[in-house]
Coordinates of C-alpha atoms in Angstrom, one line a residue:
M1466 CA 174.1 141.4 62.2
T1467 CA 173.3 144.7 62.8
C1468 CA 169.5 145.7 63.2
N1469 CA 169.5 148.1 60.2
Q1470 CA 171.3 145.2 58.3
A1471 CA 168.3 142.7 60.0
G1472 CA 165.5 145.4 59.0
I1473 CA 167.2 146.2 55.3
A1474 CA 167.3 142.2 55.0
A1475 CA 163.7 141.7 56.6
G1476 CA 161.9 144.1 54.7
A1477 CA 163.5 142.9 51.2
V1478 CA 162.9 139.5 51.5
G1479 CA 158.8 141.1 52.9
F1480 CA 159.1 142.9 49.3
L1481 CA 159.7 140.0 47.6
F1482 CA 157.0 137.7 49.2
S1483 CA 154.6 140.5 48.9
L1484 CA 155.3 140.8 45.5
G1485 CA 154.9 137.0 44.6
V1486 CA 151.9 137.0 46.3
F1487 CA 150.3 139.9 44.1
L1488 CA 151.3 137.7 41.1
I1489 CA 149.7 134.7 42.4
A1490 CA 146.7 136.3 43.3
L1491 CA 146.4 138.1 40.0
S1492 CA 146.6 135.2 38.1
R1493 CA 143.9 133.7 39.5
Q1494 CA 141.8 136.7 39.4
N1495 CA 141.8 137.4 43.3
G1496 CA 141.3 141.1 43.6
L1497 CA 141.6 141.7 47.3
V1498 CA 144.3 139.3 48.0
A1499 CA 146.0 141.6 45.1
A1500 CA 145.6 144.8 46.8
L1501 CA 146.2 143.9 50.2
A1502 CA 149.6 142.5 48.8
C1503 CA 150.2 145.5 46.6
L1504 CA 149.7 147.3 49.9
A1505 CA 152.0 145.2 51.9
A1506 CA 154.8 145.2 49.2
W1507 CA 154.7 148.6 49.2
L1508 CA 154.7 149.6 53.0
Q1509 CA 157.9 146.8 52.8
L1510 CA 159.3 148.8 50.6
M1511 CA 159.0 151.9 52.5
I1512 CA 160.1 150.0 55.7
V1513 CA 163.9 148.9 53.7
I1514 CA 164.1 152.6 52.5
A1515 CA 163.5 153.9 55.6
T1516 CA 166.2 151.3 57.6
A1517 CA 168.8 152.0 54.5
G1518 CA 168.6 156.0 55.2
D1519 CA 169.0 155.7 58.7
A1520 CA 172.2 153.3 57.9
M1521 CA 173.4 155.6 55.7
S1522 CA 173.1 158.4 58.2
D1523 CA 175.2 156.3 61.0
R1524 CA 171.8 156.2 63.1
Q1525 CA 170.8 152.4 64.5
A1526 CA 167.2 151.7 63.3
G1527 CA 164.8 149.8 66.3
K1528 CA 164.0 146.5 65.7
S1529 CA 160.4 147.3 65.1
R1530 CA 160.9 147.4 61.6
S1531 CA 162.0 143.7 61.3
I1532 CA 158.9 143.1 63.3
S1533 CA 156.6 145.2 61.1
A1534 CA 157.9 143.2 57.9
I1535 CA 157.4 140.3 59.4
L1536 CA 154.2 141.0 60.8
L1537 CA 153.2 142.1 56.9
V1538 CA 154.4 138.8 55.6
A1539 CA 152.1 136.4 58.5
F1540 CA 149.1 138.9 57.5
L1541 CA 149.4 138.3 53.8
V1542 CA 149.7 134.2 54.6
L1543 CA 146.6 134.9 56.5
A1544 CA 144.7 136.5 54.2
Y1545 CA 145.6 134.1 51.2
A1546 CA 144.8 131.3 53.1
A1547 CA 141.7 132.6 54.1
A1548 CA 140.6 133.6 50.4
S1549 CA 141.6 130.4 49.1
R1550 CA 139.4 128.5 51.7
W1551 CA 136.6 130.8 50.8
S1552 CA 136.5 130.5 47.4

């Protein structure tokens, strides 16, 4: 698996996870987590678009996009856990 494929896969999985957290946070009426999940989903989508653009122009993306996608998911997990504990 190339760096472009790994970046696209990590961003796509992260986007779907962020979207799921957004929907769950909305159903539980947790506005702060929903807002963070919405921003994270937008950033994950930008990672996918940028990496796909690199793949189409035959450039190799760095591993930093995959790492960024994973860190965004970890941030969302921590934010959701903290919000669940405090509410």
